Coordinates of C-alpha atoms in Angstrom, one line a residue:
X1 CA 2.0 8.2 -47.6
X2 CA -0.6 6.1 -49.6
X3 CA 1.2 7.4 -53.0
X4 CA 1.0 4.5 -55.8
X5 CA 3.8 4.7 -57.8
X6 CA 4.5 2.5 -60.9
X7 CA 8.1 1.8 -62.1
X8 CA 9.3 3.0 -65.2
X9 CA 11.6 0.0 -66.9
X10 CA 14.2 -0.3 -69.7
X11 CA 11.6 -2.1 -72.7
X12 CA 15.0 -4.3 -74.0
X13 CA 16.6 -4.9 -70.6
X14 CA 14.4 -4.2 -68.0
X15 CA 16.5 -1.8 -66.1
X16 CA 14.9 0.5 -63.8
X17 CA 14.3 4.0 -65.3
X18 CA 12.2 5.8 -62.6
X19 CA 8.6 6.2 -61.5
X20 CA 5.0 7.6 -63.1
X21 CA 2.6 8.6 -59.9
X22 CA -0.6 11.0 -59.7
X23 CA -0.3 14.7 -59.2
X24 CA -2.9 17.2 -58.6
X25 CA -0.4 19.9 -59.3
X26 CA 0.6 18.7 -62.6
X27 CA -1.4 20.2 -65.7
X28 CA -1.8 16.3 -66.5
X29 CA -2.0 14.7 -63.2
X30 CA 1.1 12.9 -63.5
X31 CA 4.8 13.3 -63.3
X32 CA 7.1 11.8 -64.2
X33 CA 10.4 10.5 -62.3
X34 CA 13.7 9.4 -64.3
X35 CA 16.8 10.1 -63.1
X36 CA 20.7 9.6 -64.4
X37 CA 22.8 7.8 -62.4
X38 CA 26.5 7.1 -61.9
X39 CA 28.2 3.7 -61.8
X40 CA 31.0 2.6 -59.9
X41 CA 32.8 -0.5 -61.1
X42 CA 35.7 -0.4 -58.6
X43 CA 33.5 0.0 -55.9
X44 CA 30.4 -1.7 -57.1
X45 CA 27.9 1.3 -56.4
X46 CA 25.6 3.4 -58.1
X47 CA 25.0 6.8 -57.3
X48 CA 21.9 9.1 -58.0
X49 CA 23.0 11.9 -59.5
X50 CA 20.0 14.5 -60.9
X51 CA 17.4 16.4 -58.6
X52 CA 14.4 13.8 -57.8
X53 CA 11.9 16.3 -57.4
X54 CA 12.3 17.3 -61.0
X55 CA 9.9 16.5 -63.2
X56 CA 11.9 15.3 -66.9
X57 CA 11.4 12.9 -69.5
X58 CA 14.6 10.7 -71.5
X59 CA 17.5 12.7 -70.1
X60 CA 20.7 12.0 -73.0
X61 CA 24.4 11.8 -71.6
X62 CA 27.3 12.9 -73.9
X63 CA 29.2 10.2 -74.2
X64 CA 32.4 13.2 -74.3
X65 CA 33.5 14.5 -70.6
X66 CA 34.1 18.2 -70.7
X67 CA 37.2 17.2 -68.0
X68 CA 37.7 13.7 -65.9
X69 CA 35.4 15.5 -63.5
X70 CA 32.8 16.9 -65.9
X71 CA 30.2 15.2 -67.6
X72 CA 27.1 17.2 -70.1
X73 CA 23.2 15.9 -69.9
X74 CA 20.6 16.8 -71.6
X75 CA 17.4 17.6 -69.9
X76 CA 13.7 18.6 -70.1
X77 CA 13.3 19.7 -66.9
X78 CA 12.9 23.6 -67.4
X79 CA 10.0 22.3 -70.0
X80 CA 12.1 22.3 -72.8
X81 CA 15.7 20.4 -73.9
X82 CA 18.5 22.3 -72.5
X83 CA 22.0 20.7 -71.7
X84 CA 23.6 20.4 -68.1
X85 CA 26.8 20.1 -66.8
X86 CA 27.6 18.1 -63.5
X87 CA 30.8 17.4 -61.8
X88 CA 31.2 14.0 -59.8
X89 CA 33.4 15.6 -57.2
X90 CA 30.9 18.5 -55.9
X91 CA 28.2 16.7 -56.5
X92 CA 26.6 19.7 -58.2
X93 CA 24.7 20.6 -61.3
X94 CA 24.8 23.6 -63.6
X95 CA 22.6 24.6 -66.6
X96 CA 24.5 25.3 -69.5
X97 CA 21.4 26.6 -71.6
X98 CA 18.0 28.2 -71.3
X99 CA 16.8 27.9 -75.0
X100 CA 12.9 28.1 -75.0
X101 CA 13.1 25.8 -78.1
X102 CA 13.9 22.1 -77.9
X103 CA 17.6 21.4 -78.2
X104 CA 17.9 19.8 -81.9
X105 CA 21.2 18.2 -82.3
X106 CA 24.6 18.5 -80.5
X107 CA 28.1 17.9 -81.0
X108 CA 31.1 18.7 -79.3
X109 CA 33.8 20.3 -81.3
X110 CA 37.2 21.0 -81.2
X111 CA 38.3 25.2 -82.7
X112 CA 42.2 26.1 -81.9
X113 CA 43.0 23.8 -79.4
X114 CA 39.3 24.8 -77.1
X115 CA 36.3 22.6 -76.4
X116 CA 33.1 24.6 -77.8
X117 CA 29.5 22.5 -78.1
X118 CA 28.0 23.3 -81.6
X119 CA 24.5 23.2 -81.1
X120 CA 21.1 23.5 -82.6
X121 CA 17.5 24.3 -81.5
X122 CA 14.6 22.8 -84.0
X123 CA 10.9 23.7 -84.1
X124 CA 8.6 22.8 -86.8
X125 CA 9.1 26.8 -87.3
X126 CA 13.0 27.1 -87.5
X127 CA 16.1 26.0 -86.2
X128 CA 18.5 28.0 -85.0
X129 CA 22.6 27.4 -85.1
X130 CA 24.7 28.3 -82.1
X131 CA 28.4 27.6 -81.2
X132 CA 28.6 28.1 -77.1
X133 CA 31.8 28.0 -75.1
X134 CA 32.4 25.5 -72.9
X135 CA 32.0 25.4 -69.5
X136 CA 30.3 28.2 -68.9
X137 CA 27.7 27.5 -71.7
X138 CA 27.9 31.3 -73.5
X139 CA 26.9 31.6 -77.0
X140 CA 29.6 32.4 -78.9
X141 CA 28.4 32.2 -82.2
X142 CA 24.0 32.5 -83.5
X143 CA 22.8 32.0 -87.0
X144 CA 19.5 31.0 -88.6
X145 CA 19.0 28.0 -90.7
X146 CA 16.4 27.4 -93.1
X147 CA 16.9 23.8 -92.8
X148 CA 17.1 21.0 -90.5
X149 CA 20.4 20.1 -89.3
X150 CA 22.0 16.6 -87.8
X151 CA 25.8 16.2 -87.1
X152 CA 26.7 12.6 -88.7
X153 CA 30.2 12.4 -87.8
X154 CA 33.3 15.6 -86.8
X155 CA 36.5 16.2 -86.9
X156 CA 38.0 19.2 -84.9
X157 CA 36.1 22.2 -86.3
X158 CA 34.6 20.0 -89.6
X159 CA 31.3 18.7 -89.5
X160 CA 29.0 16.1 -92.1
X161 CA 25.5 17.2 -91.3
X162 CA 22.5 16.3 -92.9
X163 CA 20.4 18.9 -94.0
X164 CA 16.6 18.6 -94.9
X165 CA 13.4 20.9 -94.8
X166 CA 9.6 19.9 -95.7
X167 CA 11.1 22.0 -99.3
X168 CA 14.5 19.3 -99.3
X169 CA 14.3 15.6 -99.8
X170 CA 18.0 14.7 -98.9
X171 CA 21.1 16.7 -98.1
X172 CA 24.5 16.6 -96.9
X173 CA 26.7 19.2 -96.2
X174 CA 29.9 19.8 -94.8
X175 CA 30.2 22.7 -92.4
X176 CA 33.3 24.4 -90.9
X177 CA 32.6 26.0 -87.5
X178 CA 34.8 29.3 -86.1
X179 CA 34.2 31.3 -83.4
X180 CA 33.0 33.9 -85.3
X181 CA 31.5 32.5 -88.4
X182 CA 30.1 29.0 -89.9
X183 CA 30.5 28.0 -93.4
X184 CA 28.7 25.3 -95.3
X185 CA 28.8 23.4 -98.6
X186 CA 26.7 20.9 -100.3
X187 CA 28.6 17.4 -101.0
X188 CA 25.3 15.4 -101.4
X189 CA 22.4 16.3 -103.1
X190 CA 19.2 14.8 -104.8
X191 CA 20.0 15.6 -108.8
X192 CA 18.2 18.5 -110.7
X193 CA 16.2 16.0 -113.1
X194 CA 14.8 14.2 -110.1
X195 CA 13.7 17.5 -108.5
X196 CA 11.6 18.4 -111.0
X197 CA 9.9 15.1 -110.9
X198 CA 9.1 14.4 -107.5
X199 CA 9.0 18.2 -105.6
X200 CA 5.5 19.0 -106.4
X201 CA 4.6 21.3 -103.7
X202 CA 5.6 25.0 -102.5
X203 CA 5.2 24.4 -98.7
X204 CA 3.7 28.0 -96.8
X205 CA 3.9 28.4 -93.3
X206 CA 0.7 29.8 -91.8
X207 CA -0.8 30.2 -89.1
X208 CA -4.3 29.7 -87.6
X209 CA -6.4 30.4 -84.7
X210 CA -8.2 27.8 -82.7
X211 CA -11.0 27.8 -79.6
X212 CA -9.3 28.9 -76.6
X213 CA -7.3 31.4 -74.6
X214 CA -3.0 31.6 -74.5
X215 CA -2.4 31.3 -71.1
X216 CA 1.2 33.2 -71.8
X217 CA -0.6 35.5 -74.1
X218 CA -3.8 36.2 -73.1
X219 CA -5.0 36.4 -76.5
X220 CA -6.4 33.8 -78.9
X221 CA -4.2 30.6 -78.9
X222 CA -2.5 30.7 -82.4
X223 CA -1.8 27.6 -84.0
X224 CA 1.4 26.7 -86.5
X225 CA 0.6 24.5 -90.0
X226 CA 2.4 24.4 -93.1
X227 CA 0.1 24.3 -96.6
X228 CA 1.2 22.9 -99.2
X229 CA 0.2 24.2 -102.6
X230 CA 0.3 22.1 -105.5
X231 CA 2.1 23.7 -108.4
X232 CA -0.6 22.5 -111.0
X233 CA -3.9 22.7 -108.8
X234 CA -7.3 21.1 -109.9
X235 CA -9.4 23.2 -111.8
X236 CA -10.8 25.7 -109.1
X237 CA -14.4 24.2 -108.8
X238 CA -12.6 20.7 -108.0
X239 CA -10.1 21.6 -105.8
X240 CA -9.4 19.4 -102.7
X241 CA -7.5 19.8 -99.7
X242 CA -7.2 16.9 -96.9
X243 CA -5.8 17.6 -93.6
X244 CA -3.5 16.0 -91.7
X245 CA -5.2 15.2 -88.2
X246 CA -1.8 14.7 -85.8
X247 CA 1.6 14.1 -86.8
X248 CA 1.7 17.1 -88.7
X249 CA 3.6 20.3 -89.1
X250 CA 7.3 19.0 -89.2
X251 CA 9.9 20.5 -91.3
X252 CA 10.5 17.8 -92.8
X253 CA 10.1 16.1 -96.4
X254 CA 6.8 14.3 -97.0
X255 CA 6.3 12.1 -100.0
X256 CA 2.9 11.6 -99.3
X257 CA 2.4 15.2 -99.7
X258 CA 4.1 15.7 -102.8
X259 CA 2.3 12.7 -104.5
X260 CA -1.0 14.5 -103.5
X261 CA 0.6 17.6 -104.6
X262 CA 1.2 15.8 -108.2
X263 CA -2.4 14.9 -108.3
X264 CA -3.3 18.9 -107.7
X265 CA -4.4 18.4 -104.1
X266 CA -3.7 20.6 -101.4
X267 CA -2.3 19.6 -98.3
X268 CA -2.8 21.6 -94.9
X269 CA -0.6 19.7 -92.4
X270 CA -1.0 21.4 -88.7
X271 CA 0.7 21.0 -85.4
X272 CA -2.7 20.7 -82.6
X273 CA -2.1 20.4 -79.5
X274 CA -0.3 17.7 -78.0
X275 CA 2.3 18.2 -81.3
X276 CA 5.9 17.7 -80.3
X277 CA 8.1 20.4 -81.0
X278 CA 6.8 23.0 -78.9
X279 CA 8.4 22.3 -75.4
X280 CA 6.8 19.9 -72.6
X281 CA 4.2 21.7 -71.9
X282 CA 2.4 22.2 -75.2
X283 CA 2.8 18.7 -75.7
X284 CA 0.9 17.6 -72.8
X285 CA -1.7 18.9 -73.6
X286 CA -3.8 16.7 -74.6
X287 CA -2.5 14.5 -72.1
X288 CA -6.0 12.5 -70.4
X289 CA -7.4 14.4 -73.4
X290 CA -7.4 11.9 -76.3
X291 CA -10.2 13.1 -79.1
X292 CA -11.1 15.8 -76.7
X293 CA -9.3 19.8 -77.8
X294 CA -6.9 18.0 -80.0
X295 CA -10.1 17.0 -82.9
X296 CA -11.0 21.2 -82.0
X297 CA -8.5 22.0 -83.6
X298 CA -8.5 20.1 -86.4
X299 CA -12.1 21.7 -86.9
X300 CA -10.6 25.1 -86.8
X301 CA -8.1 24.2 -89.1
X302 CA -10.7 23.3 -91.9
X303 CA -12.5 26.3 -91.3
X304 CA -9.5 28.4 -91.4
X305 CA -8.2 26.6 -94.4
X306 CA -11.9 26.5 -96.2
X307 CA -12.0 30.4 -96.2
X308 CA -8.6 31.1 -97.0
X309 CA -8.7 29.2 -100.0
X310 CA -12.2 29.4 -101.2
X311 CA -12.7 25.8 -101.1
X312 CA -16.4 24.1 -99.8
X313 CA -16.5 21.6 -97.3
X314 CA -17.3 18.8 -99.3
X315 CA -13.9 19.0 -100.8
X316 CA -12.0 19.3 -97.6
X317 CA -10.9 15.8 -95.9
X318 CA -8.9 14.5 -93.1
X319 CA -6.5 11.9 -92.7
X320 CA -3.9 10.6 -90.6
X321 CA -2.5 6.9 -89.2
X322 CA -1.6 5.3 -86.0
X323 CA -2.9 8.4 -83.4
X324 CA -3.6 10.4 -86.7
X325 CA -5.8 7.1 -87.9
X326 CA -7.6 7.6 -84.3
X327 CA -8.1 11.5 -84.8
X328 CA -9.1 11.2 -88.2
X329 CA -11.9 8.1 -87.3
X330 CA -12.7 10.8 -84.3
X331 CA -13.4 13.7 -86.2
X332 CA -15.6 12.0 -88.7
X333 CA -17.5 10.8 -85.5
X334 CA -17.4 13.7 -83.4
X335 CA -20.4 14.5 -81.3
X336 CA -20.0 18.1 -82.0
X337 CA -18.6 19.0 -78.2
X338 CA -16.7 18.1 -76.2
X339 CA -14.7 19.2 -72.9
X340 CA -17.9 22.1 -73.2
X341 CA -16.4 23.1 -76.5
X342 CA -18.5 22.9 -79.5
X343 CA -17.0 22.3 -82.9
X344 CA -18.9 21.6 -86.4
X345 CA -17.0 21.0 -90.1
X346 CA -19.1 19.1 -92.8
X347 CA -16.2 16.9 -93.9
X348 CA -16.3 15.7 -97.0
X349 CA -14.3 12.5 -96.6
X350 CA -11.9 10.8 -94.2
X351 CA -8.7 8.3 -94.9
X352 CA -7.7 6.5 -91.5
X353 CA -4.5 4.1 -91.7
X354 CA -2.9 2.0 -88.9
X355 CA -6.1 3.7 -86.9
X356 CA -7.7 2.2 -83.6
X357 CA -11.3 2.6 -83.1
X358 CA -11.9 1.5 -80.1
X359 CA -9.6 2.8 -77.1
X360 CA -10.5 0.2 -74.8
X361 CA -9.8 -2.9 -76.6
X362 CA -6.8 -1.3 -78.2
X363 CA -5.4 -1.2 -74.8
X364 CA -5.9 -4.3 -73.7
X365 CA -4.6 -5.7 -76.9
X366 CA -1.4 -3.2 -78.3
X367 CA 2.2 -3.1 -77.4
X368 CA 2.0 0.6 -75.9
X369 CA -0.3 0.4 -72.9
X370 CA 1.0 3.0 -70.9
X371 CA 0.7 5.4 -73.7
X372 CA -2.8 5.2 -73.9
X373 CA -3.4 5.7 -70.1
X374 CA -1.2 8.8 -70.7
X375 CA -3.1 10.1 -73.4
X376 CA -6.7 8.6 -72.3
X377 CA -6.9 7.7 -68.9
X378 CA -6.7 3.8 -67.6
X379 CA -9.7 2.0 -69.5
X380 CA -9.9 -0.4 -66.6
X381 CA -11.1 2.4 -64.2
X382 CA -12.5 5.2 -66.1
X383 CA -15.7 4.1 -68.3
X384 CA -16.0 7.1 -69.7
X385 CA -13.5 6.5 -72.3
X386 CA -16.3 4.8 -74.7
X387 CA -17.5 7.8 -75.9
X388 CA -14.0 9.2 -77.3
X389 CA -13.8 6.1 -79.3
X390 CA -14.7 6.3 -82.9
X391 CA -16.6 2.5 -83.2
X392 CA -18.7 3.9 -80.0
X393 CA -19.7 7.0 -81.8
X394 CA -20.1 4.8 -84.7
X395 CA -22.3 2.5 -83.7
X396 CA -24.6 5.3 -81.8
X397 CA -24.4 7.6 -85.1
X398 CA -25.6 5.2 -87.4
X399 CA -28.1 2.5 -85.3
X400 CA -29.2 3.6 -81.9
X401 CA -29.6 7.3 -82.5
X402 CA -31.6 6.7 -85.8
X403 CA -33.7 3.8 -83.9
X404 CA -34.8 5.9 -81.5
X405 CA -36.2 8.4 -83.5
X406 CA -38.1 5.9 -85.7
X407 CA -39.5 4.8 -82.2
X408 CA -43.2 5.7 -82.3
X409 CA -44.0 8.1 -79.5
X410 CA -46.8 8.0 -76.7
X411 CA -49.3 11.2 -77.1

């Protein structure tokens, strides 16, 4: 009773997805309420079909029923992407898997006659390859993959999948899928000659500690970032490295950093908090957060990254666009603690693209509105929100804060 809920539509046709309300038990506050329904034509009914109470976010239907009973789902509702099964007749749900990793791609494919669903989990860390039987959701079939994979079209037990890593630019391969074994060869690939023009970095995967405690470990919450050395660095007195504020970490192909790499730069490109990839909870949070733990990290980051390769401050920047513009404005500007946490990095220089400085007017004036009260709180009741935005700091930085200490002082 007294609950305000807001509805959750379809942005192209306004269809009603499901709710957002405040929750005290909810790391964020919030949940989150959408739901799959079915639709009956003949009779001109909708039915509710998922568990209501359970929190989830963009469930995916296969558009292939396992039987005329049987449809698949995919869900978030265990914290991470996992696919369900539910039959129309009983009414009831069954989880098919219990990866701890996202659920990458999915396809379902056809091996001697028998439904299997070739599947995939991806992290920015790896991405693992499974073939699980159908119904009952079994692996059948586990192999690691040092690459990315996305099923573009199938046939039976043949697959076109793209294949791409932060090391690969473009690939397509076509994969045969047993029971037992999967086989894969390269149809499509980016020539030699071209290679050796444009792939100008040997990514490294590393990882980094940052402020706090792992709840699930107890121990020092470790942070994952991929550096990317240049293969002809700058001399070792200019060497530079700038630091990707958010957005970062993928295993995927960057141009950006292999143009910097070209020029000799180093790239550090980390996964803070709030970084997809890493199941629901890790990405919320910095959820009500926005420039609070999320710029920590980037601080530890260039610490981490300053010592390991020997370079000073001065030569270390950040950049980043959109939220990463934000972040990077943020960092420049930060107070040096926040959220009780202190943090200090003499940056040497900032790029911000696509970047909002002010979190209050870019609210009232962007297309993503609910985002930012996600991310920041709701600018039209929480006033705090000024000092988390980068003008703000800006403008007390640079002419208040020196003002008042030119003010002469009573004795």
């Amino acid at each position: 009773l007294g609950m305000q809920r807001t509805e959750i539509v379809c942005a192209n046709c306004k269809g009603h997805l499901g709710h957002v309300f405040p929750a005290d038990d909810a790391p964020t506050g919030t949940h989150y309420c959408i739901n799959s329904v079915s639709l009956d034509f003949d009779k001109k009914s909708q039915t509710l079909l998922t568990d209501a109470s359970k929190k989830r976010s963009f469930p995916g239907i296969f558009k292939e029923w396992l039987d005329k009973n049987t449809f698949m789902y995919v869900s978030n509702e265990d914290g991470f992407r996992n696919i369900y099964s539910y039959n129309i007749s009983t009414k009831k749900s069954n989880q098919l898997t219990k990866f701890t990793t996202d659920l990458g791609t999915s396809e379902i494919v056809t091996i001697e006659g028998k439904k299997y669903m070739f599947a995939t989990t991806s992290s920015p860390i790896e991405t693992q390859i499974y073939l699980l039987d159908l119904p009952s959701g079994d692996i059948v079939m586990q192999q690691k993959s040092d690459v990315s994979i996305g099923v573009y079209d199938s046939d039976g037990d043949k697959m076109m999948v793209s294949a791409g890593s932060n090391a690969s630019m473009f690939r397509i391969d076509e994969m045969i899928v047993s029971t037992d074994n999967l086989t894969s060869k390269t149809v499509v690939d980016v020539p030699k000659e071209l290679k050796e023009k444009i792939y100008n970095a040997t990514p490294e995967r590393i990882t980094y500690p940052t402020f706090d405690i792992d709840p699930k470990t107890g121990e020092t919450r470790e942070l994952h970032a991929y550096l990317y050395k240049p293969k002809n660095p700058l001399p070792a007195k200019d060497q530079i490295v700038m630091i990707q504020s958010f957005y970062g970490g993928g295993n995927n192909f960057s141009t950006r950093y292999q143009i910097l790499a070209d020029a000799g730069i180093y790239v550090l490109s980390p996964s803070p908090r709030g970084s997809s990839g890493f199941g629901k909870d890790f990405s919320a949070l910095n959820d009500k957060d926005l420039g609070g733990n999320e710029i920590i990290d980037v601080f530890y980051a260039a610490k981490y990254i300053s010592e390991k390769l020997n370079i000073p401050a001065k030569n270390i920047g950040v950049f980043g666009g959109s939220h990463g513009g934000y972040a990077t404005m943020r960092t420049l500007t930060f107070p040096g603690e926040i959220n009780g946490n202190k943090a200090e990095f003499d940056w040497g220089f900032g790029l911000s693209h696509a970047g909002f400085s002010d979190i209050v007017h870019f609210y009232e004036n962007c297309n993503i509105p609910d985002w930012v009260t996600l991310e920041a709180g709701d600018p039209k009741t929480e006033l705090d929100l000024h000092p988390t935005s980068p003008g703000y700091r800006l403008i007390l930085n640079n002419v208040l804060f020196p003002a008042a200490k030119k003010k002469k002082q009573k004795t």
